[in-house]
Short mmCIF file of C-alpha atoms in Angstrom, two decimals:
data_model
loop_
_atom_site.label_atom_id
_atom_site.label_comp_id
_atom_site.label_asym_id
_atom_site.label_seq_id
_atom_site.Cartn_x
_atom_site.Cartn_y
_atom_site.Cartn_z
CA MET B 23 -192.14 -107.91 82.04
CA LYS B 24 -188.60 -107.39 83.35
CA SER B 25 -186.36 -110.43 83.71
CA PRO B 26 -185.10 -111.19 87.25
CA MET B 27 -181.96 -109.41 88.40
CA PRO B 28 -179.05 -111.82 87.72
CA LEU B 29 -176.79 -113.12 90.46
CA GLY B 30 -173.99 -110.68 91.25
CA PRO B 31 -170.36 -111.68 91.87
CA LEU B 32 -170.26 -110.96 95.63
CA MET B 33 -171.11 -113.21 98.57
CA ILE B 34 -171.49 -111.38 101.88
CA ASP B 35 -172.84 -112.12 105.36
CA ILE B 36 -175.25 -110.74 107.94
CA ASP B 37 -174.77 -110.00 111.64
CA SER B 38 -177.65 -111.71 113.41
CA VAL B 39 -180.34 -114.41 113.41
CA GLU B 40 -182.70 -112.24 111.41
CA LEU B 41 -182.45 -109.69 108.63
CA SER B 42 -182.23 -106.01 109.48
CA ALA B 43 -183.58 -103.28 107.23
CA VAL B 44 -179.98 -102.50 106.20
CA ASP B 45 -179.37 -106.18 105.39
CA ARG B 46 -182.37 -106.23 103.07
CA GLU B 47 -181.20 -103.12 101.28
CA VAL B 48 -177.62 -104.37 100.81
CA LEU B 49 -178.69 -107.87 99.71
CA LYS B 50 -180.86 -106.38 96.97
CA HIS B 51 -177.85 -104.67 95.39
CA PRO B 52 -177.20 -106.11 91.89
CA LEU B 53 -173.54 -106.86 92.71
CA VAL B 54 -174.60 -109.26 95.47
CA GLY B 55 -175.26 -112.85 94.46
CA GLY B 56 -174.99 -114.84 97.66
CA VAL B 57 -175.01 -114.96 101.44
CA ILE B 58 -172.73 -117.03 103.65
CA LEU B 59 -174.09 -117.97 107.08
CA PHE B 60 -172.10 -118.36 110.31
CA SER B 61 -172.77 -119.68 113.82
CA ARG B 62 -174.00 -116.23 114.89
CA ASN B 63 -176.84 -116.59 112.36
CA TYR B 64 -178.07 -119.83 113.91
CA ASP B 65 -180.33 -120.23 116.93
CA SER B 66 -182.56 -123.16 115.98
CA ILE B 67 -183.71 -125.17 112.98
CA GLU B 68 -186.99 -123.24 112.93
CA GLN B 69 -185.25 -119.84 113.12
CA VAL B 70 -182.67 -120.54 110.41
CA SER B 71 -185.34 -122.00 108.12
CA VAL B 72 -187.29 -118.74 108.36
CA LEU B 73 -184.09 -116.75 107.78
CA CYS B 74 -183.11 -118.76 104.69
CA ASP B 75 -186.61 -118.49 103.28
CA GLU B 76 -186.64 -114.72 103.78
CA ILE B 77 -183.25 -114.35 102.08
CA HIS B 78 -184.39 -116.48 99.13
CA ARG B 79 -187.56 -114.39 98.78
CA LEU B 80 -185.72 -111.06 98.64
CA ARG B 81 -185.15 -111.28 94.90
CA ALA B 82 -186.88 -112.88 91.92
CA GLU B 83 -183.61 -114.72 91.15
CA PRO B 84 -182.93 -116.06 94.67
CA LEU B 85 -179.55 -115.37 96.21
CA LEU B 86 -177.29 -118.37 96.75
CA LEU B 87 -177.08 -119.47 100.38
CA ALA B 88 -173.88 -121.11 101.60
CA VAL B 89 -172.17 -122.19 104.82
CA ASP B 90 -168.90 -123.75 105.95
CA HIS B 91 -170.22 -127.04 107.28
CA GLU B 92 -167.44 -129.57 106.70
CA GLY B 93 -167.69 -131.46 109.96
CA GLY B 94 -165.32 -131.71 112.90
CA ARG B 95 -164.23 -128.27 114.10
CA VAL B 96 -165.80 -126.56 111.06
CA GLN B 97 -169.55 -126.94 111.52
CA ARG B 98 -171.55 -123.72 111.89
CA PHE B 99 -174.93 -125.17 112.91
CA LYS B 100 -174.88 -127.51 115.90
CA GLU B 101 -177.94 -127.72 118.14
CA GLY B 102 -180.50 -129.80 116.22
CA PHE B 103 -177.98 -130.83 113.56
CA THR B 104 -176.07 -134.11 113.46
CA PRO B 105 -172.45 -133.61 114.57
CA ILE B 106 -170.41 -134.52 111.49
CA PRO B 107 -167.05 -136.22 112.15
CA CYS B 108 -163.86 -134.62 110.90
CA MET B 109 -162.70 -135.98 107.56
CA GLN B 110 -159.49 -137.37 109.07
CA MET B 111 -161.63 -139.93 110.90
CA LEU B 112 -162.85 -141.22 107.53
CA GLY B 113 -159.24 -141.50 106.43
CA GLU B 114 -158.39 -143.51 109.53
CA CYS B 115 -161.37 -145.76 108.89
CA TYR B 116 -160.14 -146.28 105.31
CA GLN B 117 -156.91 -147.76 106.67
CA GLU B 118 -158.91 -150.43 108.49
CA ASP B 119 -161.77 -151.10 106.06
CA LYS B 120 -161.71 -149.38 102.68
CA GLU B 121 -165.22 -150.33 101.52
CA ASN B 122 -166.86 -149.31 104.76
CA ALA B 123 -164.98 -146.00 104.76
CA LEU B 124 -166.15 -145.17 101.23
CA ASN B 125 -169.71 -146.04 102.17
CA TYR B 126 -169.43 -143.91 105.31
CA ALA B 127 -168.08 -140.95 103.34
CA ARG B 128 -171.01 -141.11 100.96
CA GLN B 129 -173.56 -141.44 103.77
CA VAL B 130 -171.99 -138.66 105.87
CA ALA B 131 -172.10 -136.29 102.90
CA TRP B 132 -175.70 -137.19 102.07
CA LEU B 133 -176.87 -136.57 105.63
CA MET B 134 -174.92 -133.31 105.94
CA ALA B 135 -176.34 -132.06 102.64
CA MET B 136 -179.92 -133.09 103.38
CA GLU B 137 -179.92 -131.45 106.82
CA LEU B 138 -178.64 -128.21 105.28
CA ARG B 139 -181.09 -128.35 102.39
CA GLN B 140 -183.93 -129.00 104.80
CA VAL B 141 -183.45 -125.52 106.30
CA GLY B 142 -182.84 -123.83 102.93
CA VAL B 143 -179.03 -123.76 102.53
CA ASP B 144 -178.00 -124.35 98.91
CA PHE B 145 -174.47 -125.67 99.47
CA SER B 146 -171.58 -126.10 101.87
CA PHE B 147 -167.98 -125.25 101.03
CA ALA B 148 -166.86 -128.89 101.07
CA PRO B 149 -165.01 -131.18 100.64
CA VAL B 150 -161.47 -130.21 101.67
CA LEU B 151 -159.07 -131.67 99.09
CA ASP B 152 -155.86 -130.56 100.79
CA ILE B 153 -153.27 -133.22 101.60
CA ASP B 154 -152.32 -133.52 105.26
CA TYR B 155 -148.55 -132.98 105.40
CA ALA B 156 -148.72 -132.79 109.22
CA CYS B 157 -147.44 -129.21 109.22
CA SER B 158 -150.62 -127.12 108.92
CA ASP B 159 -152.81 -126.68 112.00
CA VAL B 160 -155.46 -124.84 110.01
CA ILE B 161 -155.87 -127.86 107.70
CA GLY B 162 -154.88 -130.79 109.95
CA ASP B 163 -157.82 -133.09 110.66
CA ARG B 164 -159.96 -131.31 108.07
CA ALA B 165 -158.04 -133.29 105.42
CA PHE B 166 -158.99 -136.88 104.58
CA SER B 167 -155.44 -138.20 104.46
CA SER B 168 -151.73 -137.68 103.84
CA ASP B 169 -152.07 -140.01 100.82
CA LYS B 170 -153.35 -138.22 97.72
CA LYS B 171 -154.98 -141.37 96.35
CA ILE B 172 -156.93 -141.94 99.56
CA VAL B 173 -157.99 -138.28 99.49
CA VAL B 174 -159.36 -138.86 95.99
CA GLU B 175 -161.27 -142.03 96.81
CA LEU B 176 -162.90 -140.62 99.93
CA ALA B 177 -163.61 -137.24 98.33
CA GLU B 178 -165.21 -138.91 95.31
CA ALA B 179 -167.46 -140.92 97.63
CA PHE B 180 -168.25 -137.74 99.58
CA GLN B 181 -169.06 -135.94 96.33
CA GLN B 182 -171.38 -138.79 95.33
CA GLY B 183 -173.23 -138.41 98.62
CA LEU B 184 -173.67 -134.70 98.05
CA ALA B 185 -174.94 -135.34 94.52
CA GLU B 186 -177.47 -137.91 95.80
CA ALA B 187 -178.83 -135.15 98.03
CA GLY B 188 -178.92 -132.72 95.09
CA MET B 189 -176.09 -130.56 96.46
CA ALA B 190 -173.08 -129.28 94.53
CA SER B 191 -169.57 -130.03 95.78
CA ILE B 192 -166.91 -127.34 96.21
CA GLY B 193 -163.30 -128.47 96.55
CA LYS B 194 -160.82 -126.40 98.52
CA HIS B 195 -158.17 -124.99 98.78
CA PHE B 196 -156.80 -125.09 95.21
CA PRO B 197 -154.04 -125.93 94.39
CA GLY B 198 -153.38 -127.09 97.98
CA HIS B 199 -152.93 -125.48 101.42
CA GLY B 200 -151.61 -128.48 103.33
CA ALA B 201 -147.86 -128.02 102.77
CA VAL B 202 -147.52 -124.63 104.49
CA ALA B 203 -147.61 -124.11 108.26
CA PRO B 204 -148.92 -120.48 108.44
CA ASP B 205 -152.68 -119.97 108.62
CA SER B 206 -153.86 -117.72 105.77
CA HIS B 207 -156.53 -116.26 108.07
CA VAL B 208 -153.83 -114.44 110.03
CA ALA B 209 -150.64 -114.77 107.94
CA ILE B 210 -149.35 -114.75 104.36
CA PRO B 211 -148.34 -118.36 103.62
CA ILE B 212 -145.61 -118.93 101.04
CA ASP B 213 -145.10 -122.35 99.44
CA GLU B 214 -141.62 -122.74 97.97
CA ARG B 215 -142.22 -125.97 96.03
CA SER B 216 -141.90 -126.26 92.27
CA LEU B 217 -144.87 -126.24 89.92
CA GLU B 218 -144.08 -129.84 88.94
CA GLU B 219 -144.26 -131.05 92.54
CA ILE B 220 -147.51 -129.18 93.24
CA LEU B 221 -149.14 -130.51 90.06
CA GLN B 222 -148.02 -134.06 90.78
CA ASP B 223 -149.21 -134.14 94.37
CA ASP B 224 -151.58 -131.41 95.58
CA VAL B 225 -153.40 -130.80 92.29
CA TYR B 226 -154.01 -134.52 91.79
CA PRO B 227 -157.20 -134.65 93.93
CA PHE B 228 -158.60 -131.58 92.17
CA ARG B 229 -157.93 -133.12 88.76
CA GLN B 230 -159.68 -136.36 89.69
CA LEU B 231 -162.66 -134.69 91.35
CA ILE B 232 -163.13 -132.33 88.39
CA GLN B 233 -163.30 -135.37 86.12
CA ALA B 234 -165.86 -136.86 88.51
CA GLY B 235 -168.12 -133.81 88.19
CA MET B 236 -167.07 -131.30 90.84
CA LYS B 237 -169.18 -128.12 90.48
CA GLY B 238 -167.17 -125.54 92.42
CA ILE B 239 -163.64 -124.77 93.60
CA MET B 240 -162.20 -122.37 96.19
CA PRO B 241 -158.55 -121.32 95.70
CA ALA B 242 -156.08 -120.87 98.55
CA HIS B 243 -154.73 -117.56 99.83
CA VAL B 244 -151.24 -119.04 99.44
CA ILE B 245 -148.36 -117.66 97.34
CA TYR B 246 -146.61 -120.41 95.38
CA GLN B 247 -143.37 -118.48 95.09
CA GLN B 248 -141.78 -120.41 92.22
CA VAL B 249 -144.96 -120.14 90.13
CA ASP B 250 -146.55 -116.70 90.64
CA GLU B 251 -146.12 -113.78 93.05
CA MET B 252 -149.90 -113.56 93.50
CA PRO B 253 -151.81 -115.88 95.89
CA ALA B 254 -153.62 -118.55 93.87
CA GLY B 255 -157.05 -116.93 94.17
CA PHE B 256 -155.76 -113.77 92.47
CA SER B 257 -153.57 -115.47 89.88
CA GLU B 258 -154.61 -115.76 86.24
CA PHE B 259 -151.99 -118.47 85.87
CA TRP B 260 -153.56 -120.69 88.52
CA LEU B 261 -157.20 -119.96 87.68
CA GLN B 262 -157.01 -119.68 83.90
CA THR B 263 -153.93 -121.55 82.67
CA ILE B 264 -154.03 -124.42 85.15
CA LEU B 265 -157.61 -124.70 86.42
CA ARG B 266 -159.61 -123.75 83.33
CA GLN B 267 -157.27 -124.76 80.50
CA GLN B 268 -155.13 -127.65 81.75
CA LEU B 269 -157.66 -129.22 84.10
CA GLY B 270 -160.69 -128.32 82.01
CA PHE B 271 -162.72 -127.06 84.97
CA GLN B 272 -166.03 -125.56 83.83
CA GLY B 273 -167.63 -124.94 87.22
CA ALA B 274 -167.79 -121.93 89.54
CA ILE B 275 -164.72 -120.45 91.25
CA PHE B 276 -165.31 -118.90 94.70
CA SER B 277 -162.63 -116.80 96.37
CA ASP B 278 -161.77 -117.51 99.96
CA ASP B 279 -162.71 -114.70 102.36
CA LEU B 280 -161.07 -111.52 101.05
CA THR B 281 -160.71 -110.05 104.55
CA MET B 282 -158.18 -112.76 105.47
CA GLN B 283 -154.55 -111.75 105.98
CA GLY B 284 -153.42 -114.03 103.16
CA ALA B 285 -155.26 -111.75 100.72
CA SER B 286 -153.70 -108.53 102.03
CA VAL B 287 -150.75 -108.58 99.62
CA VAL B 288 -153.11 -107.72 96.77
CA GLY B 289 -154.14 -104.32 98.15
CA ASP B 290 -157.19 -102.83 99.84
CA ILE B 291 -160.47 -104.72 99.96
CA GLY B 292 -161.76 -103.21 96.71
CA GLN B 293 -158.56 -104.13 94.87
CA ARG B 294 -158.72 -107.66 96.25
CA ALA B 295 -162.25 -108.20 94.96
CA GLN B 296 -161.44 -106.67 91.59
CA GLN B 297 -158.35 -108.84 91.13
CA ALA B 298 -160.09 -112.03 92.31
CA LEU B 299 -162.75 -111.55 89.64
CA LYS B 300 -160.30 -110.36 86.97
CA ALA B 301 -158.11 -113.42 87.52
CA GLY B 302 -161.05 -115.67 86.72
CA GLY B 303 -163.14 -115.96 89.88
CA ASP B 304 -166.93 -116.04 89.59
CA MET B 305 -167.83 -114.99 93.13
CA ALA B 306 -165.80 -113.08 95.75
CA LEU B 307 -166.47 -113.61 99.46
CA ILE B 308 -166.31 -110.72 101.95
CA CYS B 309 -166.98 -112.00 105.47
CA ASN B 310 -167.32 -110.59 108.98
CA ASP B 311 -166.93 -106.97 107.88
CA ARG B 312 -170.01 -105.15 106.55
CA THR B 313 -168.03 -101.94 106.04
CA ALA B 314 -165.60 -103.84 103.81
CA ALA B 315 -168.50 -105.37 101.86
CA GLU B 316 -169.99 -101.93 101.24
CA GLN B 317 -166.57 -100.63 100.16
CA VAL B 318 -166.32 -103.45 97.61
CA ILE B 319 -169.81 -102.66 96.30
CA ASP B 320 -168.81 -99.02 95.87
CA HIS B 321 -165.49 -100.02 94.24
CA LEU B 322 -167.16 -102.34 91.72
CA ASN B 323 -170.26 -100.23 91.11
CA GLY B 324 -170.91 -100.03 87.38
CA VAL B 325 -168.76 -103.06 86.58
CA GLU B 326 -170.42 -105.31 84.00
CA ILE B 327 -171.33 -108.72 85.42
CA ASN B 328 -169.74 -111.62 83.55
CA THR B 329 -172.54 -113.58 81.86
CA ASN B 330 -170.50 -116.82 81.96
CA SER B 331 -170.12 -116.39 85.72
CA ILE B 332 -173.87 -115.92 86.09
CA GLU B 333 -174.53 -119.21 84.30
CA ARG B 334 -171.90 -121.07 86.32
CA LEU B 335 -173.33 -119.74 89.59
CA LYS B 336 -176.87 -120.77 88.64
CA LYS B 337 -175.65 -124.37 88.44
CA MET B 338 -174.74 -124.26 92.13
CA ARG B 339 -178.40 -124.52 93.10
CA PRO B 340 -179.76 -127.87 94.38
CA THR B 341 -180.67 -130.21 91.53
CA THR B 342 -183.49 -132.16 93.20
CA ARG B 343 -186.61 -131.36 95.17
CA LEU B 344 -186.71 -132.18 98.86
CA PRO B 345 -188.88 -135.21 99.71
CA GLU B 346 -192.16 -134.71 101.51
CA GLY B 347 -192.28 -135.20 105.26
CA SER B 348 -189.67 -135.02 107.99
CA LEU B 349 -186.13 -135.93 107.01
CA GLN B 350 -185.53 -137.37 110.49
CA ASP B 351 -188.41 -139.81 109.98
CA SER B 352 -186.82 -141.29 106.86
CA LEU B 353 -185.13 -144.68 107.06
CA LYS B 354 -182.07 -143.41 105.19
CA TRP B 355 -181.50 -140.55 107.65
CA GLN B 356 -181.77 -142.98 110.55
CA GLN B 357 -179.27 -145.37 108.94
CA CYS B 358 -176.82 -142.55 108.23
CA ARG B 359 -177.21 -141.21 111.75
CA LYS B 360 -176.24 -144.61 113.18
CA ILE B 361 -173.07 -144.58 111.10
CA ILE B 362 -172.14 -141.09 112.30
CA ASP B 363 -172.98 -141.91 115.92
CA GLY B 364 -170.37 -144.65 115.64
CA PHE B 365 -167.70 -141.98 115.08
CA ASN B 366 -168.81 -139.63 117.86
#
């Protein structure tokens, strides 16, 4: 009996609320290991549950299913889902009542994770560990705080809530996107600070969360000019020397979307994927461009899949079984919902 096809190093997306014949064919390719969902893939809880189940059933080793569902302005599924507050609101609450804020962070994360797991999503790309330097609109209220120690306390509580729901946490955007104004979706941000300053400030939350058991990390498409000419997600220095060796991170590294402008300095889409994996990434994301995804598959065809990456990616799956019955009927969901309603 053949063993299941292992998870490949690419995460791609689909166009609609259901799988097309072409989607099924592409998702069965051995280089594909995951699917990221967007708002266009969501119509209702019932629909997305069927979609997630169908994606998971495509292969004997189910593909990983992810979504950007941080809260605030970054929440892909809305109708039928609890509106999650932006993380800045938790930071503001911390200033008034630290213990309540930490409890809220844990409860918000638990509810977010359980609602996603209920429909079949394996993990969300959260929490944001960037520091809010009040200069980056793309980060802004997605960050917990301008104080690195508050970021750590709230993010640790958030991570605990995810873990209680059986969901892995993924910190972003390593080593920190908050100190540059340009948006890496449409520009090539350059951070001129020294390595020492970045390690002391922006890397601090990542270091603490890694020690607390963080399972995944997403690097920034930012060039830290005094450190390396490559954006962090393509830099062996950042991913190997700093993240793996100095910080001792043993979890999975996910690239940010390779179609973003911040990745363009590396070359064409195939070169970007190749360099992201060569630098030490475990999974490369290609979003909102099926042609680009197919070009990457062609570019990497025949490349041997890293067995260490396969094992790290397997650990991103939920660690607990979902309870029987409706989540919304549970006392804990109702208590968490009351907390969140207080923010909205």
